[in-house]
Coordinates of C-alpha atoms in Angstrom, one line a residue:
M7 CA 21.7 81.8 -39.9
I8 CA 19.9 78.9 -38.2
R9 CA 16.6 80.7 -38.4
W10 CA 17.2 81.3 -42.1
L11 CA 17.9 77.6 -42.6
N12 CA 14.8 76.6 -40.7
R13 CA 12.7 78.7 -43.1
L14 CA 14.0 76.8 -46.2
T15 CA 11.9 74.2 -47.8
L16 CA 13.1 70.6 -48.0
N17 CA 13.9 71.1 -51.7
Q18 CA 16.1 74.2 -51.0
R19 CA 17.9 72.4 -48.1
L20 CA 18.6 69.4 -50.3
T21 CA 19.8 71.6 -53.1
I22 CA 22.1 73.6 -51.0
S23 CA 23.6 70.6 -49.3
V24 CA 24.3 68.6 -52.4
M25 CA 25.7 71.6 -54.3
S26 CA 27.9 72.6 -51.4
F27 CA 29.3 69.1 -51.1
I28 CA 30.0 68.9 -54.9
M29 CA 31.6 72.4 -55.1
I30 CA 33.8 71.8 -52.0
A31 CA 34.9 68.4 -53.3
F32 CA 35.6 69.8 -56.7
I33 CA 37.6 72.8 -55.4
T34 CA 39.6 70.5 -53.1
I35 CA 40.5 68.1 -55.9
K36 CA 41.5 71.0 -58.2
L37 CA 43.7 72.6 -55.5
I38 CA 45.5 69.3 -55.1
T39 CA 45.9 68.7 -58.8
H40 CA 47.0 72.3 -59.4
Q41 CA 49.8 71.9 -56.9
V42 CA 50.8 68.6 -58.4
Y43 CA 50.7 70.1 -61.9
L44 CA 52.7 73.2 -60.9
S45 CA 55.4 71.0 -59.3
I46 CA 55.6 68.9 -62.4
E47 CA 55.9 72.0 -64.7
Q48 CA 58.6 73.5 -62.4
E49 CA 60.6 70.3 -62.5
H50 CA 60.4 70.1 -66.3
L51 CA 61.6 73.8 -66.6
L52 CA 64.3 73.2 -64.1
T53 CA 65.5 70.0 -65.9
R54 CA 65.4 71.5 -69.4
T55 CA 67.4 74.5 -68.4
Q56 CA 69.9 72.4 -66.5
V57 CA 70.5 70.2 -69.5
L58 CA 71.2 73.3 -71.7
A59 CA 73.4 74.9 -69.1
N60 CA 75.5 71.7 -68.6
G61 CA 76.1 71.5 -72.4
V62 CA 77.2 75.1 -72.5
S63 CA 79.4 74.9 -69.4
R64 CA 81.5 72.1 -71.0
N65 CA 82.5 74.5 -73.9
L66 CA 83.4 77.4 -71.6
D67 CA 86.5 75.9 -69.9
A68 CA 88.9 76.8 -72.7
A69 CA 87.6 80.3 -73.1
M70 CA 88.0 81.0 -69.5
L71 CA 91.4 79.3 -69.3
F72 CA 92.7 81.6 -72.1
D73 CA 90.7 84.6 -71.0
D74 CA 88.9 84.8 -74.3
S75 CA 85.7 86.7 -73.5
I76 CA 84.7 87.0 -77.1
L77 CA 84.7 83.2 -77.5
A78 CA 82.8 82.9 -74.2
K79 CA 80.1 85.3 -75.4
E80 CA 79.7 83.2 -78.6
I81 CA 79.3 80.1 -76.6
L82 CA 76.9 81.8 -74.2
S83 CA 74.7 82.7 -77.3
A84 CA 73.7 79.1 -77.3
F85 CA 71.1 80.1 -74.7
K86 CA 69.2 81.8 -77.4
A87 CA 67.7 78.3 -78.0
D88 CA 65.5 78.9 -75.0
P89 CA 63.6 82.2 -75.4
L90 CA 62.6 82.2 -71.7
I91 CA 66.2 82.7 -70.6
A92 CA 66.5 86.4 -69.7
R93 CA 70.1 86.6 -68.7
V94 CA 73.2 84.5 -68.2
K95 CA 76.2 86.0 -66.3
L96 CA 79.5 84.1 -66.4
E97 CA 81.8 84.9 -63.4
F98 CA 85.1 83.6 -62.0
T99 CA 85.1 82.0 -58.5
D100 CA 86.1 85.5 -57.2
H101 CA 82.9 86.9 -58.5
Q102 CA 84.7 88.8 -61.3
V103 CA 82.3 89.0 -64.4
F104 CA 83.9 87.4 -67.4
S105 CA 81.1 87.4 -69.9
Q106 CA 77.3 87.4 -70.1
Y107 CA 74.3 86.7 -72.4
I108 CA 71.3 89.1 -72.3
N109 CA 67.9 88.5 -73.9
K110 CA 66.6 92.0 -74.7
E111 CA 63.1 90.6 -75.1
I112 CA 62.7 89.8 -71.4
A113 CA 63.4 92.2 -68.6
F114 CA 65.7 90.8 -66.0
I115 CA 64.4 90.9 -62.4
P116 CA 67.0 90.7 -59.7
P117 CA 66.5 87.9 -57.0
E118 CA 65.3 88.8 -53.5
L119 CA 67.3 88.0 -50.5
K120 CA 65.5 84.8 -49.8
D121 CA 65.9 83.7 -53.4
T122 CA 69.8 84.4 -53.1
E123 CA 70.0 82.4 -49.9
Q124 CA 68.1 79.5 -51.5
L125 CA 70.3 79.7 -54.6
A126 CA 73.4 79.4 -52.6
Q127 CA 72.1 76.4 -50.7
Q128 CA 70.6 74.3 -53.4
G129 CA 71.8 75.8 -56.7
Y130 CA 68.4 77.1 -57.9
A131 CA 65.5 79.2 -56.5
F132 CA 62.0 79.8 -57.9
G133 CA 61.3 83.5 -57.4
A134 CA 58.0 85.3 -57.9
E135 CA 58.8 86.1 -61.6
M136 CA 61.9 84.1 -62.4
L137 CA 63.8 80.9 -62.0
Y138 CA 67.4 81.6 -60.7
M139 CA 70.1 78.9 -61.3
K140 CA 73.8 78.6 -60.3
V141 CA 75.7 76.2 -62.7
P142 CA 79.4 75.6 -62.1
V143 CA 82.0 75.6 -65.0
E144 CA 84.7 73.0 -64.3
L145 CA 88.2 72.2 -65.7
K146 CA 89.7 68.9 -64.8
E147 CA 87.2 68.5 -62.0
Q148 CA 88.0 71.9 -60.6
T149 CA 85.5 74.8 -60.5
I150 CA 86.8 77.8 -62.3
G151 CA 83.6 79.8 -62.6
Y152 CA 79.8 79.9 -62.3
M153 CA 77.0 80.7 -64.7
Y154 CA 74.2 82.6 -63.0
I155 CA 71.1 82.0 -65.1
A156 CA 67.7 83.8 -64.9
V157 CA 64.7 82.1 -66.6
S158 CA 61.4 83.9 -67.0
L159 CA 58.3 82.2 -65.5
T160 CA 56.0 84.0 -67.9
A161 CA 55.2 80.7 -69.8
L162 CA 54.7 78.8 -66.5
K163 CA 52.3 81.5 -65.2
Q164 CA 50.5 81.5 -68.5
M165 CA 50.0 77.7 -68.1
Q166 CA 48.8 78.3 -64.6
H167 CA 46.4 80.9 -65.9
N168 CA 45.1 78.6 -68.6
H169 CA 44.7 75.8 -66.1
F170 CA 42.7 78.1 -63.8
K171 CA 40.4 79.1 -66.6
L172 CA 39.9 75.5 -67.6
S173 CA 39.1 74.8 -64.0
L174 CA 36.5 77.6 -63.9
L175 CA 34.9 76.2 -67.1
L176 CA 34.8 72.7 -65.6
M177 CA 33.3 74.0 -62.4
L178 CA 30.6 75.9 -64.4
G179 CA 29.9 72.7 -66.3
L180 CA 29.8 70.7 -63.1
F181 CA 27.5 73.3 -61.6
I182 CA 25.1 73.0 -64.5
L183 CA 25.3 69.2 -64.4
S184 CA 24.7 69.2 -60.7
T185 CA 21.8 71.5 -61.1
L186 CA 20.2 69.1 -63.6
F187 CA 21.1 66.1 -61.5
I188 CA 19.4 67.6 -58.3
H189 CA 16.4 68.6 -60.3
Q190 CA 16.1 65.1 -61.6
L191 CA 16.7 63.7 -58.1
L192 CA 14.0 66.0 -56.7
S193 CA 11.6 64.8 -59.4
W194 CA 12.4 61.1 -58.5
L195 CA 12.5 61.3 -54.7
I196 CA 11.1 64.6 -53.3
K197 CA 8.1 64.9 -55.6
P198 CA 6.7 61.5 -54.7
L199 CA 7.5 62.3 -51.0
S200 CA 5.7 65.6 -51.3
Q201 CA 2.7 63.9 -53.0
Y202 CA 2.6 61.3 -50.3
K203 CA 2.8 64.1 -47.7
E204 CA 0.0 66.0 -49.4
K205 CA -2.1 62.7 -49.4
Q206 CA -1.4 62.3 -45.8
Q207 CA -2.4 65.8 -45.0
K208 CA -5.5 65.4 -47.0
A209 CA -6.3 62.1 -45.2
A210 CA -5.6 63.9 -41.9
D211 CA -7.9 66.8 -42.9
N212 CA -10.6 64.3 -43.8
I213 CA -10.2 62.5 -40.5
F214 CA -10.4 65.8 -38.7
D215 CA -13.5 66.9 -40.7
Y216 CA -15.5 63.7 -40.8
S217 CA -14.5 62.2 -37.4
Q218 CA -17.5 61.2 -35.2
D219 CA -15.4 62.2 -32.2
A220 CA -15.0 65.9 -31.1
I221 CA -11.5 67.2 -31.8
L222 CA -10.2 70.3 -30.2
V223 CA -6.7 71.9 -30.6
M224 CA -5.3 74.4 -28.0
D225 CA -2.1 76.5 -27.8
D226 CA 0.3 76.4 -24.9
S227 CA -1.9 78.8 -22.9
G228 CA -5.0 76.8 -23.2
V229 CA -6.8 78.9 -25.8
I230 CA -8.8 77.0 -28.4
T231 CA -7.3 77.4 -31.9
M232 CA -9.2 74.7 -33.9
V233 CA -12.3 72.5 -33.6
N234 CA -13.9 70.0 -36.0
P235 CA -17.6 69.8 -37.1
A236 CA -18.3 66.9 -34.7
F237 CA -17.3 69.1 -31.8
S238 CA -20.0 71.6 -32.7
Q239 CA -22.6 68.8 -33.2
I240 CA -21.9 67.3 -29.8
T241 CA -21.5 70.5 -27.7
G242 CA -23.8 72.9 -29.5
Y243 CA -21.1 75.5 -29.8
S244 CA -20.3 76.8 -33.3
K245 CA -16.7 77.2 -34.6
E246 CA -16.9 81.0 -34.3
E247 CA -18.2 80.9 -30.7
I248 CA -15.5 78.8 -29.3
I249 CA -12.2 79.6 -31.2
G250 CA -10.2 82.1 -29.1
Q251 CA -12.0 81.0 -25.9
H252 CA -10.2 79.3 -23.0
F253 CA -11.0 75.6 -22.7
H254 CA -12.2 76.2 -19.1
K255 CA -15.4 77.4 -20.7
L256 CA -16.2 73.8 -21.7
A257 CA -15.0 71.9 -18.7
D258 CA -16.9 71.1 -15.5
T259 CA -14.9 73.4 -13.1
D260 CA -15.4 71.3 -10.0
E261 CA -14.5 68.0 -11.7
Y262 CA -11.5 69.5 -13.6
S263 CA -10.1 71.1 -10.4
Q264 CA -9.9 67.6 -8.8
L265 CA -8.3 66.0 -11.8
E266 CA -6.0 69.0 -13.0
E267 CA -2.9 68.0 -11.0
S268 CA -3.1 64.4 -12.0
I269 CA -3.7 65.3 -15.7
Q270 CA -0.7 67.8 -15.8
Q271 CA 1.6 65.3 -14.1
T272 CA 0.7 62.5 -16.6
L273 CA 1.0 64.8 -19.6
K274 CA 4.4 66.0 -18.4
K275 CA 5.6 62.4 -18.1
N276 CA 3.9 60.6 -20.9
N277 CA 2.4 63.4 -23.1
H278 CA -0.9 61.5 -22.9
W279 CA -3.8 61.3 -20.6
Q280 CA -7.1 59.4 -20.9
G281 CA -10.2 59.4 -18.7
E282 CA -13.9 60.2 -18.4
M283 CA -15.0 63.7 -17.8
Q284 CA -18.2 65.8 -18.0
Q285 CA -18.3 68.2 -20.9
K286 CA -20.5 71.3 -20.8
H287 CA -23.2 71.6 -23.6
K288 CA -24.2 75.0 -24.8
D289 CA -27.6 74.6 -23.2
G290 CA -26.0 74.0 -19.7
S291 CA -26.3 70.2 -19.6
S292 CA -23.4 67.9 -19.0
I293 CA -22.2 65.3 -21.5
P294 CA -20.3 62.2 -20.3
M295 CA -17.2 62.1 -22.5
L296 CA -14.2 59.8 -22.9
I297 CA -11.3 62.4 -23.1
R298 CA -7.9 61.6 -24.7
I299 CA -5.4 64.5 -24.3
N300 CA -2.1 64.6 -26.2
T301 CA 0.6 67.2 -26.1
I302 CA 2.6 67.8 -29.4
Q303 CA 5.7 69.9 -29.8
D304 CA 6.4 71.8 -33.0
N305 CA 10.1 71.1 -33.8
S306 CA 10.4 74.3 -35.9
N307 CA 9.4 76.8 -33.1
K308 CA 9.4 74.5 -30.0
K309 CA 5.8 75.6 -29.2
V310 CA 3.5 73.1 -27.6
Q311 CA 0.0 72.3 -28.8
T312 CA -2.6 70.2 -27.0
V313 CA -4.9 68.0 -28.9
I314 CA -8.1 66.7 -27.3
V315 CA -10.2 64.0 -28.8
A316 CA -13.6 63.5 -27.0
S317 CA -16.0 60.6 -27.6
D318 CA -19.6 61.1 -26.6
L319 CA -20.5 58.4 -24.1
R320 CA -24.2 59.2 -23.8
S321 CA -25.3 56.3 -26.2
I322 CA -22.8 53.9 -24.6
K323 CA -24.0 54.9 -21.1
K324 CA -27.6 54.4 -22.3
M325 CA -26.8 51.0 -23.6
Q326 CA -25.0 50.2 -20.4
Q327 CA -28.0 51.2 -18.4
L328 CA -30.3 49.1 -20.6
E329 CA -28.0 46.2 -20.2
H330 CA -27.9 46.6 -16.5
L331 CA -31.7 46.8 -16.3
A332 CA -31.9 43.6 -18.4
T333 CA -29.5 41.6 -16.1
H334 CA -30.1 43.1 -12.7
D335 CA -33.0 43.1 -10.2
T336 CA -34.7 46.6 -10.0
L337 CA -35.4 46.3 -6.3
T338 CA -32.0 45.2 -4.9
N339 CA -29.7 46.0 -7.9
L340 CA -28.4 42.4 -7.6
P341 CA -27.9 40.2 -10.7
N342 CA -31.3 38.7 -11.7
R343 CA -32.2 35.1 -12.8
S344 CA -31.0 35.9 -16.4
K345 CA -27.6 37.1 -15.2
L346 CA -27.4 34.2 -12.8
H347 CA -27.9 31.6 -15.6
I348 CA -25.2 33.3 -17.7
E349 CA -22.7 33.2 -14.8
L350 CA -23.5 29.6 -14.0
K351 CA -23.1 28.5 -17.5
H352 CA -19.7 30.3 -17.6
H353 CA -18.4 28.6 -14.5
L354 CA -19.5 25.2 -15.7
A355 CA -17.8 25.7 -19.1
E356 CA -14.7 27.0 -17.4
Q357 CA -14.3 23.8 -15.4
K358 CA -13.2 22.0 -18.6
N359 CA -10.0 24.0 -18.6
N360 CA -9.8 24.8 -14.9
P361 CA -11.1 21.9 -12.8
N362 CA -12.1 23.9 -9.7
T363 CA -15.1 23.1 -7.5
F364 CA -17.6 25.9 -6.9
A365 CA -20.5 26.0 -4.5
V366 CA -24.0 27.2 -5.2
L367 CA -25.9 28.4 -2.1
F368 CA -29.7 28.6 -2.3
V369 CA -30.7 31.2 0.3
D370 CA -34.4 31.4 1.2
L371 CA -35.8 33.8 3.8
D372 CA -38.0 31.9 6.3
D373 CA -41.5 33.1 6.7
F374 CA -41.0 36.3 4.8
K375 CA -44.6 36.5 3.8
S376 CA -45.5 37.3 7.4
I377 CA -43.2 40.4 7.2
N378 CA -45.2 41.7 4.2
D379 CA -48.5 40.8 6.0
K380 CA -47.5 42.5 9.2
Y381 CA -45.6 45.6 8.0
G382 CA -46.6 46.0 4.5
H383 CA -45.0 45.5 1.2
E384 CA -43.0 48.8 1.3
T385 CA -41.4 47.7 4.5
G386 CA -40.8 44.3 3.1
D387 CA -39.1 45.7 0.1
K388 CA -36.8 47.8 2.3
A389 CA -36.0 44.7 4.3
L390 CA -35.0 42.9 1.1
Q391 CA -32.8 45.8 0.0
I392 CA -30.9 45.8 3.3
T393 CA -30.6 42.0 3.2
A394 CA -29.3 42.1 -0.3
E395 CA -26.6 44.7 0.8
R396 CA -25.7 42.5 3.8
L397 CA -25.3 39.5 1.5
K398 CA -23.0 41.3 -0.9
R399 CA -20.7 42.3 2.0
T400 CA -20.6 38.8 3.5
I401 CA -19.2 37.0 0.5
R402 CA -15.9 37.5 -1.3
E403 CA -15.6 40.3 -3.9
N404 CA -15.1 37.8 -6.7
D405 CA -18.1 35.7 -5.7
L406 CA -21.6 36.3 -6.9
I407 CA -24.9 37.0 -5.1
A408 CA -28.1 37.1 -7.2
R409 CA -31.8 37.5 -6.4
L410 CA -33.7 34.6 -8.0
A411 CA -37.2 35.8 -7.1
G412 CA -39.2 37.2 -4.1
D413 CA -37.3 36.2 -1.0
E414 CA -34.9 33.8 -2.7
F415 CA -31.2 34.5 -3.3
I416 CA -28.4 32.6 -4.9
A417 CA -24.7 32.8 -4.0
I418 CA -21.9 31.3 -6.1
I419 CA -18.7 30.7 -4.2
N420 CA -15.9 30.1 -6.6
P421 CA -13.5 28.5 -6.0
V422 CA -14.2 26.3 -2.9
K423 CA -11.1 24.9 -1.2
S424 CA -12.8 22.8 1.5
Q425 CA -16.2 21.8 2.9
A426 CA -15.3 23.6 6.1
D427 CA -14.9 26.9 4.3
T428 CA -18.3 26.6 2.7
E429 CA -19.9 25.8 6.0
H430 CA -18.2 28.8 7.6
T431 CA -19.5 31.0 4.8
C432 CA -23.1 29.8 5.3
Q433 CA -22.9 30.5 9.0
R434 CA -21.7 34.1 8.2
I435 CA -24.6 34.5 5.9
L436 CA -27.1 33.3 8.5
S437 CA -25.6 35.4 11.2
R438 CA -25.8 38.6 9.1
I439 CA -29.4 37.8 8.0
M440 CA -30.4 37.3 11.7
D441 CA -29.1 40.7 12.7
P442 CA -32.1 42.9 13.5
I443 CA -33.2 45.4 10.8
N444 CA -34.2 48.8 12.2
L445 CA -36.8 50.6 10.0
G446 CA -38.0 53.7 11.9
K447 CA -39.7 52.4 15.0
E448 CA -39.9 48.9 13.7
K449 CA -37.3 46.3 14.4
I450 CA -37.5 43.3 12.0
H451 CA -36.0 39.9 12.7
L452 CA -35.3 37.6 9.8
N453 CA -34.0 34.1 9.5
A454 CA -33.1 31.9 6.4
S455 CA -32.5 28.4 5.3
I456 CA -29.6 27.5 3.0
G457 CA -29.2 24.7 0.5
C458 CA -25.7 23.9 -0.8
Y459 CA -24.7 22.1 -3.9
Y460 CA -21.0 21.4 -4.9
A461 CA -20.6 21.7 -8.6
M462 CA -17.5 19.6 -9.3
A463 CA -15.5 19.2 -12.6
G464 CA -16.3 16.0 -14.4
D465 CA -19.9 15.9 -13.4
S466 CA -22.4 16.1 -16.2
Q467 CA -24.8 18.9 -15.4
N468 CA -26.3 22.2 -16.6
A469 CA -27.3 25.4 -14.9
D470 CA -30.9 24.4 -14.2
E471 CA -29.9 21.1 -12.7
V472 CA -27.4 22.8 -10.4
L473 CA -30.1 25.3 -9.2
Q474 CA -32.5 22.4 -8.7
R475 CA -30.2 20.4 -6.6
A476 CA -29.4 23.5 -4.4
D477 CA -33.1 24.1 -4.1
E478 CA -33.7 20.6 -3.0
A479 CA -31.0 20.9 -0.3
M480 CA -32.7 24.2 0.8
Y481 CA -36.1 22.5 1.3
E482 CA -34.4 19.8 3.4
A483 CA -33.0 22.6 5.6
K484 CA -36.5 24.1 6.0
L485 CA -37.9 20.6 6.9
S486 CA -35.2 20.2 9.4
G487 CA -36.3 23.2 11.4
K488 CA -35.2 26.2 9.3
G489 CA -32.4 28.7 10.1
Q490 CA -29.8 26.2 9.1
M491 CA -27.8 24.8 6.1
R492 CA -28.0 21.5 4.4
E493 CA -25.7 20.0 1.6
F494 CA -27.0 18.2 -1.4
N495 CA -23.7 16.3 -2.0
Q496 CA -20.3 16.0 -0.2
F497 CA -17.3 18.0 -1.2
R498 CA -14.5 15.9 -2.7

């Protein structure tokens, strides 16, 4: 039954629901009204017969007193006024029959036991075919006999039958009107909804077909069931080549095996996972992709589908590489002069909202030209690379170390809490630079001079001025004997 209902369209479900409600409501109302109608008609029949019987009984006392059965029969003939009365039997209190009226047009049906018991208790009983009544005949407030009256229920049953036929006609009319109403309701509500759904489906199809991202749909076993044109353009696989294949054919096996457990746990918890992965191209090359995985459950059959949307990161990676080359030194991979100026301007602008003091350290390697002259430029370049790496590890993660040019480096320490902290940082830098550098058989010793400038909020200065003041402090350190640190200004 449930499967059958699930296969019905929205129109069919709505029609069945509304029609069922209307029919059940109508039948319930008609059953209630029928019972009320039947009770009223029974009451009318009982009252009408009772009035006639009471009128006859008042004329029977003399006939019974003088034992005149002929007179009694004439009096009982008054019941001819009601053609539904089948028989009236007049008895004395000892149940001796005195007289009776018989309507030959209507067959008398004796009462059943339950009808006889009810008749004795309440003076009347509605049987299956007749109404049975017991009316006393009194003389001077003493009961001298009883009339046992049997009234046919044929007319009442005919009324019930007519009422039932009318109810059927009304129900048929209601059914027709309900059908027209539902049809109109469907045209008002469901049709626009269906049109909207069709538009949504068409929009979804267009998104699927014209998306620049690769879209792939899999069943619950990982078999690919659908791909869009962008997928074929990015991976080189045609639709025919890939549908029906397991998605493992496209994934980098080593990389996926490392991520599989994390992906499955995240999908189980959130039904969504996102991250970067390498996708296999048909030619064997790898494509960096931003992968977004979503699991979707079909409510109708409870089956789970997996939708993967993959964005090609090759152009983005290329732009990132170009941007990195433009802002970083090719030898040491440290930020270059351009990146340094950008960061300095940012820190100076930030002081307007966050009045922190930061320190700019100008680090210049002492007598580095002699290293190049003695060991060659290749060895000198390696020494610079090692020194750059040491400088990165000496400062905090959120601080910046950049290569200005040749053997000159700039460190931005932000924020600075005290002058002592800056001096301690400079001593760490000098100590790390002075550690010997082992290059094969050669052991190279370096030293440096450091100039420090405190860039404080409220001072009017630009990036070039900040670098110039740090540079001046560095030259003072060199003039003072090298291998030491000098400050351009005092921390406050």
